[in-house]
mmCIF file of C-alpha atoms in Angstrom:
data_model
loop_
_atom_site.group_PDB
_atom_site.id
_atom_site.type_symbol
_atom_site.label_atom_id
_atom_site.label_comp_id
_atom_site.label_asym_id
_atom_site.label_seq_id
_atom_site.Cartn_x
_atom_site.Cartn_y
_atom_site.Cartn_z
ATOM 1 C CA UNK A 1 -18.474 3.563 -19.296
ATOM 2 C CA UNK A 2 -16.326 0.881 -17.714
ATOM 3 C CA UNK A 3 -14.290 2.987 -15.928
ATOM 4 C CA UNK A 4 -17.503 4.444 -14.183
ATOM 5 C CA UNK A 5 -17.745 0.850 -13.581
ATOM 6 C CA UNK A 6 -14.765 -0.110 -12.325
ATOM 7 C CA UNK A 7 -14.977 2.678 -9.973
ATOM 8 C CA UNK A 8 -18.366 1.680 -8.838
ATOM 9 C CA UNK A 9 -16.931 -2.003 -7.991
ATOM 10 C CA UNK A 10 -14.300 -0.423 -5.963
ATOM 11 C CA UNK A 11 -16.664 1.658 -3.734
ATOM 12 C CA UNK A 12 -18.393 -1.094 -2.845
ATOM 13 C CA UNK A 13 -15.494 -3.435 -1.446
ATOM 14 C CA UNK A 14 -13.682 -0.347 0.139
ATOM 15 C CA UNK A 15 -12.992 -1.954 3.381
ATOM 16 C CA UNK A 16 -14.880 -0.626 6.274
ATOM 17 C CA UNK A 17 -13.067 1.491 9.075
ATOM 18 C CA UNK A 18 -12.815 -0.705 12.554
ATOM 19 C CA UNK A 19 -15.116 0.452 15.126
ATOM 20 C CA UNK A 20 -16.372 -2.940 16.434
ATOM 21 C CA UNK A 21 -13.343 -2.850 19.630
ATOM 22 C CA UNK A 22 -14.541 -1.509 22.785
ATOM 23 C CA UNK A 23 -11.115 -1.196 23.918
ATOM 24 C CA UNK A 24 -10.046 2.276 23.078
ATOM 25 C CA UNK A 25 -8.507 5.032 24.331
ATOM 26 C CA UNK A 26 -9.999 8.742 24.899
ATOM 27 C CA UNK A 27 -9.820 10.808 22.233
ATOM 28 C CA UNK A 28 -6.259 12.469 22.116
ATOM 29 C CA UNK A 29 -4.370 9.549 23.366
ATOM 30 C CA UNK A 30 -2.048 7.436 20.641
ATOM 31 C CA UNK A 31 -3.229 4.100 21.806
ATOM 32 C CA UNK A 32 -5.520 3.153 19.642
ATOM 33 C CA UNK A 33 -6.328 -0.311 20.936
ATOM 34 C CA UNK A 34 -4.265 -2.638 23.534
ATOM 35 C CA UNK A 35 -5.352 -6.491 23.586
ATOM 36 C CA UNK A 36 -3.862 -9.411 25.183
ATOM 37 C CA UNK A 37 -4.239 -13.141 22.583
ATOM 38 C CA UNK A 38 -3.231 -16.460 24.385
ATOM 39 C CA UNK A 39 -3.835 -19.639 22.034
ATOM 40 C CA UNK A 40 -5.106 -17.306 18.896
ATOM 41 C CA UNK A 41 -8.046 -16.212 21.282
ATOM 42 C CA UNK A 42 -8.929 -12.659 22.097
ATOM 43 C CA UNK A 43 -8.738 -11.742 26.066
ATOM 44 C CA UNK A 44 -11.135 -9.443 27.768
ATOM 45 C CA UNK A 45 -10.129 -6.618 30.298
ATOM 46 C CA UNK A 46 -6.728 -5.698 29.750
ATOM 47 C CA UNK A 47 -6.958 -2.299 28.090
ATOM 48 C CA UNK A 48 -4.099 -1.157 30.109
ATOM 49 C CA UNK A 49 -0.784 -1.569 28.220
ATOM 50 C CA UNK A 50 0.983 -2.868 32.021
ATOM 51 C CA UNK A 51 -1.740 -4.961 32.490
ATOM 52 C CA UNK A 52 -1.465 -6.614 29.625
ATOM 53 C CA UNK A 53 2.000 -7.191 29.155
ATOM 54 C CA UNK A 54 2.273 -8.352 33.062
ATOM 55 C CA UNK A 55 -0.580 -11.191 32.529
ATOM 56 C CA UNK A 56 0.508 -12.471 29.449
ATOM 57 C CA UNK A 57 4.727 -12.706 30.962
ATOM 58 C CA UNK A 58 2.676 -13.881 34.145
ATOM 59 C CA UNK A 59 1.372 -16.654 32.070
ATOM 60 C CA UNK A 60 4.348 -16.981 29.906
ATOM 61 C CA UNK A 61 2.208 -18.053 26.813
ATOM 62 C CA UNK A 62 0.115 -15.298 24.088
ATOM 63 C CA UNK A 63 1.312 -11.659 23.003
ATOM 64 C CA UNK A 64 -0.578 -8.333 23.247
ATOM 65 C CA UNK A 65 -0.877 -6.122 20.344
ATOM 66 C CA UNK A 66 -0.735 -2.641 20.807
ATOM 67 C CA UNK A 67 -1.798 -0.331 17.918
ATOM 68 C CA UNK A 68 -0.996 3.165 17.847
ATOM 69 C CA UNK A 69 -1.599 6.306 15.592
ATOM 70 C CA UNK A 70 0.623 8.957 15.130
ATOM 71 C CA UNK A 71 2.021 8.781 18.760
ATOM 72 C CA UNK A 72 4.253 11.919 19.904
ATOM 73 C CA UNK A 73 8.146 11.137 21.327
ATOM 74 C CA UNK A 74 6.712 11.731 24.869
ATOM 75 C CA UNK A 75 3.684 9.060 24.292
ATOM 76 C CA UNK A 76 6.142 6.205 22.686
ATOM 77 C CA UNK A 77 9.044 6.746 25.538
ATOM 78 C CA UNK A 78 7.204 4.910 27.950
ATOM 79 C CA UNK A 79 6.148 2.157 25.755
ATOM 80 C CA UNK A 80 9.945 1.805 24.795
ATOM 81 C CA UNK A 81 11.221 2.259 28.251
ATOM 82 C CA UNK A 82 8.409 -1.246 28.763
ATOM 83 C CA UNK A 83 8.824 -3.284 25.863
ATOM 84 C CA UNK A 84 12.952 -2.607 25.548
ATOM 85 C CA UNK A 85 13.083 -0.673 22.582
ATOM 86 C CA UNK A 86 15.667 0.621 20.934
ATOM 87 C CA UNK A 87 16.220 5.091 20.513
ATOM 88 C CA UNK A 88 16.881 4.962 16.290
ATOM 89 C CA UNK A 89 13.943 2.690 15.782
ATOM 90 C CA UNK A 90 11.943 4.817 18.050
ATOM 91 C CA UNK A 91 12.802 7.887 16.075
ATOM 92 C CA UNK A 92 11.983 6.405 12.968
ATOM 93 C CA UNK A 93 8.702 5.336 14.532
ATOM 94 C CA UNK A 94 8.045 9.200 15.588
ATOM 95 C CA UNK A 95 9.667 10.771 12.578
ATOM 96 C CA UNK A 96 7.770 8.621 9.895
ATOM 97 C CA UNK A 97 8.261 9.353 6.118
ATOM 98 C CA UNK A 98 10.710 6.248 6.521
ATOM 99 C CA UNK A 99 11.984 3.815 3.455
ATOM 100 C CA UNK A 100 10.264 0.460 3.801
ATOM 101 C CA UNK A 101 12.483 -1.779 5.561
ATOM 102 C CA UNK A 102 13.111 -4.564 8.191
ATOM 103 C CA UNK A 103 15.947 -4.311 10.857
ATOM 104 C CA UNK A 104 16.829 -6.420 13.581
ATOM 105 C CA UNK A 105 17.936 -4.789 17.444
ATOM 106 C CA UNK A 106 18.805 -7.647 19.183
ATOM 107 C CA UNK A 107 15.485 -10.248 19.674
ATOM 108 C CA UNK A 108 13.190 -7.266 18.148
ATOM 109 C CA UNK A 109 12.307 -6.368 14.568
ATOM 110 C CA UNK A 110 11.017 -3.260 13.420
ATOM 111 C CA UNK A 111 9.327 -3.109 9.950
ATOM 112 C CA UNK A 112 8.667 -0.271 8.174
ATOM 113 C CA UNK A 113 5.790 -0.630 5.356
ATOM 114 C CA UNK A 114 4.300 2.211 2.997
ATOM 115 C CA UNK A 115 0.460 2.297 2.629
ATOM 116 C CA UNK A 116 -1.101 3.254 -0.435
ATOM 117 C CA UNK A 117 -4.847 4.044 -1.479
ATOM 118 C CA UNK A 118 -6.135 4.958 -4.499
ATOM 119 C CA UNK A 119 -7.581 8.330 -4.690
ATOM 120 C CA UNK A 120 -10.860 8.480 -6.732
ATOM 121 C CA UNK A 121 -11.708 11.314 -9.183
ATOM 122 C CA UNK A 122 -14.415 11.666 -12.189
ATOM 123 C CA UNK A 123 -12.037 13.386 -14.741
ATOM 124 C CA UNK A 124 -7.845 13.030 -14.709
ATOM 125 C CA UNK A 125 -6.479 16.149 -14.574
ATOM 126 C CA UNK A 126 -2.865 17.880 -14.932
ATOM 127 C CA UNK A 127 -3.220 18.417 -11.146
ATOM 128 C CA UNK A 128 -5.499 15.144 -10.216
ATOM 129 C CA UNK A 129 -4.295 13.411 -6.941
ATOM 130 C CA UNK A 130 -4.110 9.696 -7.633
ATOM 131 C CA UNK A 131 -1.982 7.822 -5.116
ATOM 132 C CA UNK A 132 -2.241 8.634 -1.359
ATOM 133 C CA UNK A 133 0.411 7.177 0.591
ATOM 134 C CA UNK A 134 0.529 6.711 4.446
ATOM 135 C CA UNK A 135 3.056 4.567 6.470
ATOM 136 C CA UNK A 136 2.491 1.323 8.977
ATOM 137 C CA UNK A 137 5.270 0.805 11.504
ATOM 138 C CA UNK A 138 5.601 -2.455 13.579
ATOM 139 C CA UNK A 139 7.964 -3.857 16.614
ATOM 140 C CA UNK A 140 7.872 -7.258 16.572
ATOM 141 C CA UNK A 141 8.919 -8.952 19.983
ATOM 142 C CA UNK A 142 8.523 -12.376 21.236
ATOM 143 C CA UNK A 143 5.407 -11.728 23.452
ATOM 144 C CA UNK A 144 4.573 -8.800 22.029
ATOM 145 C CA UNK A 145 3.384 -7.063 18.722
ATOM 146 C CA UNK A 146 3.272 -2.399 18.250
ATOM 147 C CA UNK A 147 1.746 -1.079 15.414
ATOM 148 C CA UNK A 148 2.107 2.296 14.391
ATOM 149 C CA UNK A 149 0.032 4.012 11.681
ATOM 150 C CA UNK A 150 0.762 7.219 10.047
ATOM 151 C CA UNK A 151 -1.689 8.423 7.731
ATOM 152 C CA UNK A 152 -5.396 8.635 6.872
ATOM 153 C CA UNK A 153 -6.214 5.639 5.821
ATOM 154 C CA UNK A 154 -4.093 2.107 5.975
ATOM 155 C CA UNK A 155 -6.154 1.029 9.246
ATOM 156 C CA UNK A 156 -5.567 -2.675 10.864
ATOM 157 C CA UNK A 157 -9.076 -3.157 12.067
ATOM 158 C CA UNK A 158 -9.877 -5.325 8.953
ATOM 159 C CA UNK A 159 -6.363 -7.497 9.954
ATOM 160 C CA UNK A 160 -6.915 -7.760 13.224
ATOM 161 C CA UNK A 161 -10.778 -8.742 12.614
ATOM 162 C CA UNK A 162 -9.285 -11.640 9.713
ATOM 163 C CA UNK A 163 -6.536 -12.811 12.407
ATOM 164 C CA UNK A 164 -8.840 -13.337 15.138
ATOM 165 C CA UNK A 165 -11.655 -15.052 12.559
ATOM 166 C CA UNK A 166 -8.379 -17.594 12.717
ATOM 167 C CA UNK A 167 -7.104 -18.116 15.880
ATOM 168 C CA UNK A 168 -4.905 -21.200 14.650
ATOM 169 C CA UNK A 169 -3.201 -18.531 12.395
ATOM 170 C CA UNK A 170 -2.772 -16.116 15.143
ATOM 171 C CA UNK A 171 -1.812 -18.789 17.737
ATOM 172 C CA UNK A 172 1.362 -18.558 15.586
ATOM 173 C CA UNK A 173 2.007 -15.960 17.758
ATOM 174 C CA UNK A 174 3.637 -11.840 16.677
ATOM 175 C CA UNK A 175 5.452 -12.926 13.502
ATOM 176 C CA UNK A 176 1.303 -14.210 12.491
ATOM 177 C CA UNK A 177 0.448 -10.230 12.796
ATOM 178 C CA UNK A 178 3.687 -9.066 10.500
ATOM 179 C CA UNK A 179 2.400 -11.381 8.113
ATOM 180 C CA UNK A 180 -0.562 -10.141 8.110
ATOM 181 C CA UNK A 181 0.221 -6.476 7.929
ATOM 182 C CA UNK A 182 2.759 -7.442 5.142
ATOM 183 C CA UNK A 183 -0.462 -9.239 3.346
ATOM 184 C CA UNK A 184 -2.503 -6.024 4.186
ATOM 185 C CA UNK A 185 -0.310 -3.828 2.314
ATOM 186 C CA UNK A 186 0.793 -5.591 -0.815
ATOM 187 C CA UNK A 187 -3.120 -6.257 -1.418
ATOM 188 C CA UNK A 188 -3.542 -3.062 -1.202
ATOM 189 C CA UNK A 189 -0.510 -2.001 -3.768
ATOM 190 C CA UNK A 190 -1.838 -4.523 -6.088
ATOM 191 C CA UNK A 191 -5.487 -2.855 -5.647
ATOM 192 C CA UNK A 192 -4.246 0.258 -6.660
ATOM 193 C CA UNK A 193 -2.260 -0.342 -9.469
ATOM 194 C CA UNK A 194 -4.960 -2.478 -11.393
ATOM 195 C CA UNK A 195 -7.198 0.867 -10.183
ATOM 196 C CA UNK A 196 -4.505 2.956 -12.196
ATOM 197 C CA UNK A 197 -5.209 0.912 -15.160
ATOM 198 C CA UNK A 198 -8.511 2.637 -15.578
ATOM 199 C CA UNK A 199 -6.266 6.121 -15.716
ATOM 200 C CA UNK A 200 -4.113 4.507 -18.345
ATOM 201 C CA UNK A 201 -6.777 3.790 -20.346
ATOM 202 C CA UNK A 202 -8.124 7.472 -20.367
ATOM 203 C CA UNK A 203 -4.994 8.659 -21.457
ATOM 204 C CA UNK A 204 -4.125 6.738 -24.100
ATOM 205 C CA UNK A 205 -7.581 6.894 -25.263
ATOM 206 C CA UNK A 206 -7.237 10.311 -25.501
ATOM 207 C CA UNK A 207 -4.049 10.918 -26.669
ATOM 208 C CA UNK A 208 -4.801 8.257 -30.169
ATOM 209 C CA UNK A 209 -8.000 9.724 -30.701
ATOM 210 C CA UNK A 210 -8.708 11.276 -33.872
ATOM 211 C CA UNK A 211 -8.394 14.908 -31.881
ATOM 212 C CA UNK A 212 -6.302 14.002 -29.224
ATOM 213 C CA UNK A 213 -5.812 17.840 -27.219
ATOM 214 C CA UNK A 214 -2.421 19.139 -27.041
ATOM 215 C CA UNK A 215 -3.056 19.624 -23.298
ATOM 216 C CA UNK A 216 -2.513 15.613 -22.760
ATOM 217 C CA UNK A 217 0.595 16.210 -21.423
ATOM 218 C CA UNK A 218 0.091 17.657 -18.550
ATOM 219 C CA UNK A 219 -1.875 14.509 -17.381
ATOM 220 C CA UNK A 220 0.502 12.346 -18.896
ATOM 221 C CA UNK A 221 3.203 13.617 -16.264
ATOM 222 C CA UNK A 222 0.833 13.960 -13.498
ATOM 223 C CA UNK A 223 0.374 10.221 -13.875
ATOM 224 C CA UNK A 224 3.959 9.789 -14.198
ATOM 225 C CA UNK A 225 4.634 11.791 -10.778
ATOM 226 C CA UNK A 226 1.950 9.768 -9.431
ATOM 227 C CA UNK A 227 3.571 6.455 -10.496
ATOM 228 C CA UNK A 228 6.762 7.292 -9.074
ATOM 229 C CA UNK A 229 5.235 7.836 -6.069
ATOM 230 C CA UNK A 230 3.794 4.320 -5.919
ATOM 231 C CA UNK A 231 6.844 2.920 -7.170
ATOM 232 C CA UNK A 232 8.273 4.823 -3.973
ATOM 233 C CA UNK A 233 6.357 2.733 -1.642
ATOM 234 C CA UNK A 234 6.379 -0.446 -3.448
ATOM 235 C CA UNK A 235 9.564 -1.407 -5.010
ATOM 236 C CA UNK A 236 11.984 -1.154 -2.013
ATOM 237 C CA UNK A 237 9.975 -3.739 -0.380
ATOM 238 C CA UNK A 238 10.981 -6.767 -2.132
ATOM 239 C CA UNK A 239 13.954 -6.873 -0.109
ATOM 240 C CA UNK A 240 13.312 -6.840 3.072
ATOM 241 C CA UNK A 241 9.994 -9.366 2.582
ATOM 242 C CA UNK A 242 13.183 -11.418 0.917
ATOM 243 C CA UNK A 243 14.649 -11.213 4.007
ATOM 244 C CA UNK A 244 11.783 -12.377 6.011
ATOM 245 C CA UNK A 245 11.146 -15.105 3.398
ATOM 246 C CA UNK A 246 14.583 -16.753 3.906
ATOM 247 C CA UNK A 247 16.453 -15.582 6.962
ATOM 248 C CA UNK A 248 16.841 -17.047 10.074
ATOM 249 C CA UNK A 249 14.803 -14.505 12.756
ATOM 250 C CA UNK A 250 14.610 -15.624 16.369
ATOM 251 C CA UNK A 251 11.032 -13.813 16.315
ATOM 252 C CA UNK A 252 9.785 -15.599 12.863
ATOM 253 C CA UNK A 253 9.182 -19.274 13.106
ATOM 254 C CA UNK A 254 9.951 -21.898 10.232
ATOM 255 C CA UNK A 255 6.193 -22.250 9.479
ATOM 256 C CA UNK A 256 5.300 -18.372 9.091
ATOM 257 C CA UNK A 257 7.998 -18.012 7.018
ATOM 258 C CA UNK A 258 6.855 -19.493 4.135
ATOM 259 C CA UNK A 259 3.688 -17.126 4.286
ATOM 260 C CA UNK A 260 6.246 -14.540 3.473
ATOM 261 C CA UNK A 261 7.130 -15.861 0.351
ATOM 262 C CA UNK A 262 4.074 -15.453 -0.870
ATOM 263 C CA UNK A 263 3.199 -11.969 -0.043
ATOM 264 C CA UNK A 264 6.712 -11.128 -2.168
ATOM 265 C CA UNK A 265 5.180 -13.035 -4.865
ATOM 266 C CA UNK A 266 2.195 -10.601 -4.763
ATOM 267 C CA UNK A 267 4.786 -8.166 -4.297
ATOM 268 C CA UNK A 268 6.441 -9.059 -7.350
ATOM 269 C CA UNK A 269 3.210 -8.817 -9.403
ATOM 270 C CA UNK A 270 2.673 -5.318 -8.434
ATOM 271 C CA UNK A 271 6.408 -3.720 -9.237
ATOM 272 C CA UNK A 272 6.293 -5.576 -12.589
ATOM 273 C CA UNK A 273 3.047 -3.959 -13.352
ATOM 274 C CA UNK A 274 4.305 -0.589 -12.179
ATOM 275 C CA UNK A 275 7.136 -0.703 -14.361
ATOM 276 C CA UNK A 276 4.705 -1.883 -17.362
ATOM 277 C CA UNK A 277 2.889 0.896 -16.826
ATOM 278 C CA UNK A 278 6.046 3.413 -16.576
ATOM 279 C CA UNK A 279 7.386 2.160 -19.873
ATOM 280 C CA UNK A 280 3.881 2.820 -21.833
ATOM 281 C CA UNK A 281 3.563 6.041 -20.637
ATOM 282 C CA UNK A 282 7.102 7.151 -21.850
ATOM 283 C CA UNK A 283 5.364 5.228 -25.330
ATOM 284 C CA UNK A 284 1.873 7.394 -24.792
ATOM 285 C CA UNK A 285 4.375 10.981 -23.812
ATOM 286 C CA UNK A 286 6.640 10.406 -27.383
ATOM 287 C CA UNK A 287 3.594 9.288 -29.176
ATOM 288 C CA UNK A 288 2.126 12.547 -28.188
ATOM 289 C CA UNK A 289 4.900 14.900 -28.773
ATOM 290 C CA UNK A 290 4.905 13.428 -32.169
ATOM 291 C CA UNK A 291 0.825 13.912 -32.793
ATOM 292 C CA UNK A 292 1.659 17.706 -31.363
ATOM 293 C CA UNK A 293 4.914 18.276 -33.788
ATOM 294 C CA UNK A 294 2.667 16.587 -36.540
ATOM 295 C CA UNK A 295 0.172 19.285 -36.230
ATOM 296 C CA UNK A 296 2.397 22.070 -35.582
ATOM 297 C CA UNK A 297 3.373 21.072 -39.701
ATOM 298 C CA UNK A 298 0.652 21.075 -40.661
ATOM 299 C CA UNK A 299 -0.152 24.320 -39.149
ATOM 300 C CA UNK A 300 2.649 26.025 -41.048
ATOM 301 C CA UNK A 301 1.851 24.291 -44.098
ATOM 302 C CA UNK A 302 -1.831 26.383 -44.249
ATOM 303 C CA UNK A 303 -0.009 29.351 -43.172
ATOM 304 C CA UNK A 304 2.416 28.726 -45.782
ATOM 305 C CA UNK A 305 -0.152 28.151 -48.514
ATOM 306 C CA UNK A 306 -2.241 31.138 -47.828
ATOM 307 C CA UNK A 307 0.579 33.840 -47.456
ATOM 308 C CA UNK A 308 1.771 32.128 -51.031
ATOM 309 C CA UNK A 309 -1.840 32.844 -52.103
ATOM 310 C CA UNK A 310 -2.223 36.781 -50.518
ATOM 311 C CA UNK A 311 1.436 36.994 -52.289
ATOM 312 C CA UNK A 312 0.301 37.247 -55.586
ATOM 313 C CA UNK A 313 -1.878 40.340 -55.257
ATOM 314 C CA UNK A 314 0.295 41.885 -53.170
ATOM 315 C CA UNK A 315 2.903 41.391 -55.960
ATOM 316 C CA UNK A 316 0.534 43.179 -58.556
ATOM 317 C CA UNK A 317 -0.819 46.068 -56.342
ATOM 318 C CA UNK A 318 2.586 46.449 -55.219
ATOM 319 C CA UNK A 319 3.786 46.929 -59.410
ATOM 320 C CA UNK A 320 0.825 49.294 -60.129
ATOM 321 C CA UNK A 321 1.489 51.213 -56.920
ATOM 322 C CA UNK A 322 4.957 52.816 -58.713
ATOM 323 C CA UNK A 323 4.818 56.106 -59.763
ATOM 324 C CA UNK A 324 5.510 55.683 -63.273
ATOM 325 C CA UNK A 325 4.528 57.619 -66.152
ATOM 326 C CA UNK A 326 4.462 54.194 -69.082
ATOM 327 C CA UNK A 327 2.558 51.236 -67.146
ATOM 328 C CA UNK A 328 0.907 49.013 -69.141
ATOM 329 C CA UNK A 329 -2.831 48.833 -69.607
ATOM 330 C CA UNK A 330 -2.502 51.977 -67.114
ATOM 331 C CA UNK A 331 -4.936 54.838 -69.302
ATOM 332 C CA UNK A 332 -7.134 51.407 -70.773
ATOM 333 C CA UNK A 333 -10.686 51.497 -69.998
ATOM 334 C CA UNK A 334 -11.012 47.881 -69.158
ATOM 335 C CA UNK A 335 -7.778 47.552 -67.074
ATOM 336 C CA UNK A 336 -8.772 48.436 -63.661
ATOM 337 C CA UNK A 337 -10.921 44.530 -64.055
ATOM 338 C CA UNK A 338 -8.648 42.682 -66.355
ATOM 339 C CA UNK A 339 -6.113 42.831 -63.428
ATOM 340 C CA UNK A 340 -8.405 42.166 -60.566
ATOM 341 C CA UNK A 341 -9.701 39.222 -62.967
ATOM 342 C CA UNK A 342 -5.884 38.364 -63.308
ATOM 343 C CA UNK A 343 -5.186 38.526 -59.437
ATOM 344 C CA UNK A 344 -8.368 36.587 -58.991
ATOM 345 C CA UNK A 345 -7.469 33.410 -61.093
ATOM 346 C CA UNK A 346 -4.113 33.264 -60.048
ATOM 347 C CA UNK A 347 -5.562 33.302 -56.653
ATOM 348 C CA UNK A 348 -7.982 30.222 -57.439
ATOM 349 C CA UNK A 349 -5.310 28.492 -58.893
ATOM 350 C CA UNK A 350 -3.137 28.544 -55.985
ATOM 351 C CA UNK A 351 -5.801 27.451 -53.569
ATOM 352 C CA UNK A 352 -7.167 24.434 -56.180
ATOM 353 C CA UNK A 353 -3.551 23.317 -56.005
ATOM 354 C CA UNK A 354 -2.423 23.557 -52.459
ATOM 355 C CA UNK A 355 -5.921 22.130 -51.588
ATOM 356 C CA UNK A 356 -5.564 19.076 -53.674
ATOM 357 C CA UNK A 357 -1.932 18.491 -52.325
ATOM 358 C CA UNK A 358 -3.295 18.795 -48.748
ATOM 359 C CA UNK A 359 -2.315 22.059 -47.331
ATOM 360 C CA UNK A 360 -5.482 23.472 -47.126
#
């Protein structure tokens, strides 16, 4: 019942998809949305990357954030012929399925994040999907801010709709947007693992019940697969957000730096509960191996008692079955029942012991 719960809570604060900007491209093109900010504040009628990037250098004061999805080599060579940027971080950019990071080509950065959303499902299964991963990509310039998103989900709308709700944050210029993104994303990790916990719960639930299924552990190392994936994305982060926390960077002033410290805080939170949750699932997998070897014992223990039990009249019909001229009893009118009476006590006397010790 709480799970249902928790799952219900979660639809209802999924964050909506951005559709409110009127400046976007055709359908086909990369360019998702190209806007020009001067003093935190949101300029109208520059939907043309040139444009954009000629009034704000014109005016020598704001940025313009472009954001992009999934753009091909051809659509990102011109914007990197523009802006200055350099091939390998382009190829990255293009290539995707990059390790989070932050590097520095002379006064631009380019940050790699992984996105991560939590995949919802009634039942977990040995096959059940539960992490979905996707990857944000952003060159950070000093008039200038590129996003790149590759994936599904992971969208900036809700960002850029928080930045511009505070335009003294985003008068703080392009290293205000990484923050954000950075924020963006390690919400989102954290999000997903305390969603996780619900799938924890399920499976040790089932595993200590009183008839926990021997087919718990194929969920057990879906979960763990599914883990590792979100362990992927989230633990080789810490590092580079260090970086950004407590590096000198040209394109990251004093006073955003100290937002950065924060979001590796957050950071922090979610890798230690990853690994929590790592280390009682290797508890909830030997638990269960023990439950199934347990019951594998006890399983030979009945077969055991009751081929001890068919034994003895086996043993009986097998003596009588000779072909022997003296057996005992063998021409006595009464000794066709006396040894069926015979097997038949034995028999009860067998079971009323093995079933008092626990066998049966």
């Amino acid at each position: 019942m709480f799970s249902n719960l928790r799952r219900a809570v979660r639809r209802g604060y999924r964050r909506a998809v951005d559709l409110s900007h009127p400046a976007r491209s055709p359908l086909g093109s990369a360019v998702v949305n190209c806007v020009v900010y001067q003093d935190g504040i949101r300029q109208d009628g520059c939907a043309e990357v040139e444009e954009a990037l000629r009034r704000v250098r014109k005016a020598g004061a704001g940025f313009v954030w472009i954001g992009l999805h999934e753009p091909s080599q051809q659509e990102l060579a011109g914007l990197a012929e523009l802006f200055g940027l350099h091939p390998l971080a382009v190829e990255d950019a293009v290539n995707a399925h990059q390790r989070p990071k932050v590097e520095r080509y002379d006064e631009t950065l380019f940050a790699v994040f992984k996105t991560v959303r939590y995949v919802e499902h009634e039942e977990l299964t040995a096959t059940s999907e539960v992490v979905e991963t996707g990857e944000l990509m952003a060159f950070i310039g000093e008039d200038f801010v590129i996003t790149i998103r590759h994936g599904g989900h992971g969208t900036l709308g809700p960002v850029r709709e928080a930045l511009e709700a505070e335009p003294d944050q985003l008068a703080k210029g392009p290293a205000a947007v990484l923050h954000a993104m950075a924020d963006h994303v390690v919400d989102d990790y954290v999000a997903v693992t305390d969603a996780v916990q619900s799938d924890m719960d399920a499976v040790e639930t089932a595993v200590f019940s009183e008839h926990g299924g021997r087919g718990d552990a194929g969920r057990i190392y879906q979960l763990k697969r599914e883990l590792l994936e979100l362990r992927r994305a989230v633990a080789p982060l810490g590092r580079p957000l260090q970086h950004l926390a407590t590096q000198p960077i040209p394109v990251i002033p004093p006073e955003v730096r100290a937002y950065f410290r924060d979001v590796a805080d957050h950071l922090t939170r979610a890798t230690e509960q990853i690994g929590a949750y790592d280390g009682l699932l290797d508890s909830i997998l030997q638990a269960h191996l023990a439950q199934v070897t347990v019951a594998q014992n006890e399983d030979m223990r009945k077969i055991t008692a009751w081929a001890a039990i068919v034994a003895v009249p086996t043993m009986v019909c097998g003596v009588y079955g000779m072909n022997f001229d003296h057996m005992p009893e063998l021409h006595w009118t009464y000794g066709y029942p006396l040894v069926l009476a015979v097997m038949a006590a034995a028999c009860f006397v067998l079971h009323r012991g093995f079933r008092r010790n626990g066998w049966i």
